[in-house]
């Protein structure tokens, strides 16, 4: 994953511990900081996905969080390398492992959200559908 360092130079690595939402499975990875977020997400689904969760085919996308910040996101945000996600690189203690929480977005949920947005566009509705009243 990522680019090769120039000869004679050691590439900076980042250590992460994957913590899967609503599951007891974890996985530890050591990755080059030049690895693209989209490639890391693909690797998680293909090589580290717990059998106890929904199948990878039923996952629309992955959301990754570390230290309260999302790593990547959608589309262009996933085209960043880990170095750009400064939350992962700890210059004080490079040997430290960073917990990364993995939240799958099921395809069914993504389809439902897209259908709801299409319905709002058709009806001209704007904003939230909240029926709360303010006192």
mmCIF file of N, CA, C and O in Angstrom, residues 20-80:
data_model
loop_
_atom_site.group_PDB
_atom_site.id
_atom_site.type_symbol
_atom_site.label_atom_id
_atom_site.label_comp_id
_atom_site.label_asym_id
_atom_site.label_seq_id
_atom_site.Cartn_x
_atom_site.Cartn_y
_atom_site.Cartn_z
ATOM 1 N N UNK A 20 -14.150 -2.478 15.932
ATOM 2 C CA UNK A 20 -15.367 -2.546 15.127
ATOM 3 C C UNK A 20 -16.596 -2.238 15.975
ATOM 4 O O UNK A 20 -16.734 -2.737 17.091
ATOM 5 N N UNK A 21 -17.488 -1.422 15.429
ATOM 6 C CA UNK A 21 -18.706 -1.027 16.141
ATOM 7 C C UNK A 21 -19.579 -2.240 16.400
ATOM 8 O O UNK A 21 -19.763 -3.089 15.531
ATOM 9 N N UNK A 22 -20.107 -2.329 17.616
ATOM 10 C CA UNK A 22 -21.023 -3.397 18.022
ATOM 11 C C UNK A 22 -20.439 -4.790 17.831
ATOM 12 O O UNK A 22 -21.143 -5.724 17.466
ATOM 13 N N UNK A 23 -19.132 -4.929 18.082
ATOM 14 C CA UNK A 23 -18.472 -6.209 17.909
ATOM 15 C C UNK A 23 -17.249 -6.245 18.818
ATOM 16 O O UNK A 23 -16.660 -5.204 19.113
ATOM 17 N N UNK A 24 -16.866 -7.438 19.240
ATOM 18 C CA UNK A 24 -15.712 -7.586 20.129
ATOM 19 C C UNK A 24 -14.402 -7.805 19.376
ATOM 20 O O UNK A 24 -13.340 -7.845 19.993
ATOM 21 N N UNK A 25 -14.448 -7.973 18.066
ATOM 22 C CA UNK A 25 -13.240 -8.216 17.280
ATOM 23 C C UNK A 25 -12.413 -6.945 17.144
ATOM 24 O O UNK A 25 -12.951 -5.843 17.062
ATOM 25 N N UNK A 26 -11.095 -7.131 17.110
ATOM 26 C CA UNK A 26 -10.167 -6.033 16.846
ATOM 27 C C UNK A 26 -9.090 -6.568 15.900
ATOM 28 O O UNK A 26 -8.953 -7.767 15.720
ATOM 29 N N UNK A 27 -8.349 -5.668 15.316
ATOM 30 C CA UNK A 27 -7.213 -6.036 14.470
ATOM 31 C C UNK A 27 -6.185 -4.926 14.571
ATOM 32 O O UNK A 27 -6.543 -3.755 14.702
ATOM 33 N N UNK A 28 -4.904 -5.307 14.531
ATOM 34 C CA UNK A 28 -3.837 -4.312 14.564
ATOM 35 C C UNK A 28 -3.129 -4.295 13.217
ATOM 36 O O UNK A 28 -2.836 -5.349 12.649
ATOM 37 N N UNK A 29 -2.876 -3.087 12.707
ATOM 38 C CA UNK A 29 -2.227 -2.913 11.420
ATOM 39 C C UNK A 29 -1.073 -1.931 11.556
ATOM 40 O O UNK A 29 -1.145 -0.987 12.339
ATOM 41 N N UNK A 30 -0.025 -2.161 10.785
ATOM 42 C CA UNK A 30 1.058 -1.200 10.646
ATOM 43 C C UNK A 30 1.068 -0.799 9.182
ATOM 44 O O UNK A 30 1.196 -1.646 8.301
ATOM 45 N N UNK A 31 0.897 0.495 8.939
ATOM 46 C CA UNK A 31 0.731 0.995 7.582
ATOM 47 C C UNK A 31 1.695 2.141 7.311
ATOM 48 O O UNK A 31 2.027 2.903 8.216
ATOM 49 N N UNK A 32 2.115 2.297 6.055
ATOM 50 C CA UNK A 32 2.924 3.471 5.721
ATOM 51 C C UNK A 32 2.035 4.713 5.744
ATOM 52 O O UNK A 32 0.857 4.639 5.401
ATOM 53 N N UNK A 33 2.591 5.842 6.144
ATOM 54 C CA UNK A 33 1.802 7.072 6.190
ATOM 55 C C UNK A 33 1.411 7.547 4.796
ATOM 56 O O UNK A 33 0.565 8.416 4.651
ATOM 57 N N UNK A 34 2.000 6.949 3.765
ATOM 58 C CA UNK A 34 1.660 7.309 2.388
ATOM 59 C C UNK A 34 0.458 6.516 1.869
ATOM 60 O O UNK A 34 0.004 6.762 0.751
ATOM 61 N N UNK A 35 -0.060 5.583 2.661
ATOM 62 C CA UNK A 35 -1.225 4.788 2.249
ATOM 63 C C UNK A 35 -2.445 5.698 2.125
ATOM 64 O O UNK A 35 -2.666 6.569 2.957
ATOM 65 N N UNK A 36 -3.216 5.490 1.072
ATOM 66 C CA UNK A 36 -4.430 6.270 0.847
ATOM 67 C C UNK A 36 -5.550 5.730 1.735
ATOM 68 O O UNK A 36 -5.662 4.517 1.933
ATOM 69 N N UNK A 37 -6.394 6.623 2.243
ATOM 70 C CA UNK A 37 -7.506 6.226 3.106
ATOM 71 C C UNK A 37 -8.397 5.215 2.384
ATOM 72 O O UNK A 37 -8.803 4.206 2.969
ATOM 73 N N UNK A 38 -8.679 5.437 1.103
ATOM 74 C CA UNK A 38 -9.548 4.522 0.355
ATOM 75 C C UNK A 38 -8.937 3.127 0.291
ATOM 76 O O UNK A 38 -9.659 2.126 0.355
ATOM 77 N N UNK A 39 -7.607 3.018 0.190
ATOM 78 C CA UNK A 39 -6.943 1.721 0.149
ATOM 79 C C UNK A 39 -6.994 1.025 1.511
ATOM 80 O O UNK A 39 -7.125 -0.195 1.592
ATOM 81 N N UNK A 40 -6.881 1.819 2.581
ATOM 82 C CA UNK A 40 -6.981 1.260 3.931
ATOM 83 C C UNK A 40 -8.386 0.687 4.150
ATOM 84 O O UNK A 40 -8.548 -0.424 4.646
ATOM 85 N N UNK A 41 -9.413 1.438 3.734
ATOM 86 C CA UNK A 41 -10.792 0.970 3.889
ATOM 87 C C UNK A 41 -11.024 -0.310 3.086
ATOM 88 O O UNK A 41 -11.659 -1.249 3.572
ATOM 89 N N UNK A 42 -10.494 -0.350 1.886
ATOM 90 C CA UNK A 42 -10.625 -1.548 1.041
ATOM 91 C C UNK A 42 -9.941 -2.736 1.706
ATOM 92 O O UNK A 42 -10.487 -3.840 1.746
ATOM 93 N N UNK A 43 -8.740 -2.506 2.262
ATOM 94 C CA UNK A 43 -7.999 -3.565 2.947
ATOM 95 C C UNK A 43 -8.763 -4.077 4.167
ATOM 96 O O UNK A 43 -8.789 -5.280 4.427
ATOM 97 N N UNK A 44 -9.388 -3.175 4.904
ATOM 98 C CA UNK A 44 -10.170 -3.582 6.075
ATOM 99 C C UNK A 44 -11.300 -4.515 5.648
ATOM 100 O O UNK A 44 -11.498 -5.580 6.231
ATOM 101 N N UNK A 45 -12.038 -4.124 4.614
ATOM 102 C CA UNK A 45 -13.156 -4.954 4.145
ATOM 103 C C UNK A 45 -12.690 -6.297 3.594
ATOM 104 O O UNK A 45 -13.329 -7.324 3.827
ATOM 105 N N UNK A 46 -11.572 -6.305 2.880
ATOM 106 C CA UNK A 46 -11.120 -7.526 2.222
ATOM 107 C C UNK A 46 -10.344 -8.468 3.132
ATOM 108 O O UNK A 46 -10.431 -9.687 2.980
ATOM 109 N N UNK A 47 -9.592 -7.931 4.093
ATOM 110 C CA UNK A 47 -8.673 -8.777 4.862
ATOM 111 C C UNK A 47 -8.878 -8.797 6.372
ATOM 112 O O UNK A 47 -8.306 -9.649 7.043
ATOM 113 N N UNK A 48 -9.637 -7.856 6.912
ATOM 114 C CA UNK A 48 -9.753 -7.767 8.369
ATOM 115 C C UNK A 48 -11.199 -7.713 8.844
ATOM 116 O O UNK A 48 -11.451 -7.409 10.003
ATOM 117 N N UNK A 49 -12.148 -7.971 7.958
ATOM 118 C CA UNK A 49 -13.563 -7.836 8.294
ATOM 119 C C UNK A 49 -14.033 -9.016 9.140
ATOM 120 O O UNK A 49 -13.891 -10.153 8.731
ATOM 121 N N UNK A 50 -14.612 -8.751 10.328
ATOM 122 C CA UNK A 50 -15.089 -9.845 11.189
ATOM 123 C C UNK A 50 -16.289 -10.571 10.558
ATOM 124 O O UNK A 50 -17.193 -9.937 10.011
ATOM 125 N N UNK A 51 -16.277 -11.888 10.650
ATOM 126 C CA UNK A 51 -17.377 -12.703 10.114
ATOM 127 C C UNK A 51 -18.668 -12.467 10.888
ATOM 128 O O UNK A 51 -19.753 -12.741 10.373
ATOM 129 N N UNK A 52 -18.557 -11.932 12.107
ATOM 130 C CA UNK A 52 -19.740 -11.714 12.948
ATOM 131 C C UNK A 52 -20.542 -10.482 12.537
ATOM 132 O O UNK A 52 -21.661 -10.288 13.005
ATOM 133 N N UNK A 53 -19.994 -9.644 11.667
ATOM 134 C CA UNK A 53 -20.709 -8.456 11.186
ATOM 135 C C UNK A 53 -21.380 -8.759 9.854
ATOM 136 O O UNK A 53 -21.168 -9.810 9.263
ATOM 137 N N UNK A 54 -22.174 -7.787 9.349
ATOM 138 C CA UNK A 54 -22.806 -7.993 8.057
ATOM 139 C C UNK A 54 -21.741 -8.250 6.999
ATOM 140 O O UNK A 54 -20.584 -7.883 7.169
ATOM 141 N N UNK A 55 -22.122 -8.908 5.914
ATOM 142 C CA UNK A 55 -21.148 -9.281 4.898
ATOM 143 C C UNK A 55 -20.586 -8.026 4.211
ATOM 144 O O UNK A 55 -21.284 -7.018 4.088
ATOM 145 N N UNK A 56 -19.342 -8.092 3.774
ATOM 146 C CA UNK A 56 -18.753 -6.939 3.076
ATOM 147 C C UNK A 56 -19.574 -6.492 1.860
ATOM 148 O O UNK A 56 -19.605 -5.306 1.543
ATOM 149 N N UNK A 57 -20.264 -7.432 1.223
ATOM 150 C CA UNK A 57 -21.097 -7.087 0.074
ATOM 151 C C UNK A 57 -22.274 -6.199 0.470
ATOM 152 O O UNK A 57 -22.826 -5.486 -0.371
ATOM 153 N N UNK A 58 -22.684 -6.248 1.736
ATOM 154 C CA UNK A 58 -23.806 -5.451 2.219
ATOM 155 C C UNK A 58 -23.378 -4.091 2.786
ATOM 156 O O UNK A 58 -24.199 -3.338 3.284
ATOM 157 N N UNK A 59 -22.076 -3.792 2.703
ATOM 158 C CA UNK A 59 -21.544 -2.533 3.218
ATOM 159 C C UNK A 59 -21.428 -1.531 2.067
ATOM 160 O O UNK A 59 -20.789 -1.807 1.052
ATOM 161 N N UNK A 60 -22.069 -0.378 2.228
ATOM 162 C CA UNK A 60 -21.975 0.689 1.222
ATOM 163 C C UNK A 60 -20.617 1.369 1.307
ATOM 164 O O UNK A 60 -19.954 1.597 0.307
ATOM 165 N N UNK A 61 -20.222 1.724 2.537
ATOM 166 C CA UNK A 61 -18.932 2.371 2.768
ATOM 167 C C UNK A 61 -18.567 2.224 4.232
ATOM 168 O O UNK A 61 -19.399 1.850 5.060
ATOM 169 N N UNK A 62 -17.316 2.513 4.545
ATOM 170 C CA UNK A 62 -16.846 2.489 5.926
ATOM 171 C C UNK A 62 -16.577 3.917 6.389
ATOM 172 O O UNK A 62 -16.105 4.749 5.626
ATOM 173 N N UNK A 63 -16.881 4.149 7.655
ATOM 174 C CA UNK A 63 -16.510 5.403 8.300
ATOM 175 C C UNK A 63 -15.484 5.046 9.366
ATOM 176 O O UNK A 63 -15.697 4.133 10.158
ATOM 177 N N UNK A 64 -14.366 5.747 9.374
ATOM 178 C CA UNK A 64 -13.294 5.511 10.331
ATOM 179 C C UNK A 64 -13.129 6.750 11.203
ATOM 180 O O UNK A 64 -13.137 7.879 10.697
ATOM 181 N N UNK A 65 -12.980 6.523 12.504
ATOM 182 C CA UNK A 65 -12.830 7.624 13.457
ATOM 183 C C UNK A 65 -11.644 7.361 14.373
ATOM 184 O O UNK A 65 -11.467 6.249 14.856
ATOM 185 N N UNK A 66 -10.849 8.414 14.626
ATOM 186 C CA UNK A 66 -9.743 8.335 15.576
ATOM 187 C C UNK A 66 -9.671 9.658 16.324
ATOM 188 O O UNK A 66 -9.734 10.729 15.716
ATOM 189 N N UNK A 67 -9.568 9.574 17.626
ATOM 190 C CA UNK A 67 -9.467 10.770 18.477
ATOM 191 C C UNK A 67 -10.577 11.775 18.199
ATOM 192 O O UNK A 67 -10.348 12.982 18.165
ATOM 193 N N UNK A 68 -11.781 11.281 17.968
ATOM 194 C CA UNK A 68 -12.929 12.147 17.778
ATOM 195 C C UNK A 68 -13.041 12.786 16.406
ATOM 196 O O UNK A 68 -13.902 13.630 16.194
ATOM 197 N N UNK A 69 -12.187 12.387 15.467
ATOM 198 C CA UNK A 69 -12.221 12.963 14.123
ATOM 199 C C UNK A 69 -12.405 11.851 13.097
ATOM 200 O O UNK A 69 -11.868 10.753 13.249
ATOM 201 N N UNK A 70 -13.147 12.173 12.032
ATOM 202 C CA UNK A 70 -13.322 11.186 10.968
ATOM 203 C C UNK A 70 -12.083 11.166 10.083
ATOM 204 O O UNK A 70 -11.520 12.206 9.752
ATOM 205 N N UNK A 71 -11.671 9.978 9.726
ATOM 206 C CA UNK A 71 -10.537 9.776 8.828
ATOM 207 C C UNK A 71 -11.110 9.586 7.431
ATOM 208 O O UNK A 71 -11.834 8.625 7.179
ATOM 209 N N UNK A 72 -10.818 10.502 6.552
ATOM 210 C CA UNK A 72 -11.395 10.436 5.216
ATOM 211 C C UNK A 72 -12.838 10.876 5.271
ATOM 212 O O UNK A 72 -13.175 11.864 5.905
ATOM 213 N N UNK A 73 -13.686 10.133 4.614
ATOM 214 C CA UNK A 73 -15.102 10.478 4.559
ATOM 215 C C UNK A 73 -15.706 9.875 3.316
ATOM 216 O O UNK A 73 -15.747 8.672 3.167
ATOM 217 N N UNK A 74 -16.108 10.714 2.400
ATOM 218 C CA UNK A 74 -16.655 10.255 1.122
ATOM 219 C C UNK A 74 -15.814 10.809 -0.018
ATOM 220 O O UNK A 74 -15.223 11.874 0.098
ATOM 221 N N UNK A 75 -15.832 10.102 -1.110
ATOM 222 C CA UNK A 75 -15.259 10.557 -2.373
ATOM 223 C C UNK A 75 -13.865 11.162 -2.207
ATOM 224 O O UNK A 75 -12.928 10.456 -1.888
ATOM 225 N N UNK A 76 -13.729 12.469 -2.405
ATOM 226 C CA UNK A 76 -12.408 13.108 -2.392
ATOM 227 C C UNK A 76 -11.711 13.004 -1.040
ATOM 228 O O UNK A 76 -10.484 12.953 -0.978
ATOM 229 N N UNK A 77 -12.463 12.969 0.031
ATOM 230 C CA UNK A 77 -11.850 12.876 1.356
ATOM 231 C C UNK A 77 -11.096 11.559 1.527
ATOM 232 O O UNK A 77 -10.109 11.501 2.252
ATOM 233 N N UNK A 78 -11.543 10.508 0.844
ATOM 234 C CA UNK A 78 -10.861 9.215 0.912
ATOM 235 C C UNK A 78 -9.617 9.172 0.034
ATOM 236 O O UNK A 78 -8.865 8.208 0.076
ATOM 237 N N UNK A 79 -9.402 10.194 -0.777
ATOM 238 C CA UNK A 79 -8.226 10.240 -1.649
ATOM 239 C C UNK A 79 -7.029 10.890 -0.974
ATOM 240 O O UNK A 79 -6.057 11.221 -1.625
ATOM 241 N N UNK A 80 -7.091 11.062 0.337
ATOM 242 C CA UNK A 80 -5.972 11.613 1.100
ATOM 243 C C UNK A 80 -5.127 10.459 1.632
ATOM 244 O O UNK A 80 -5.621 9.359 1.845
#
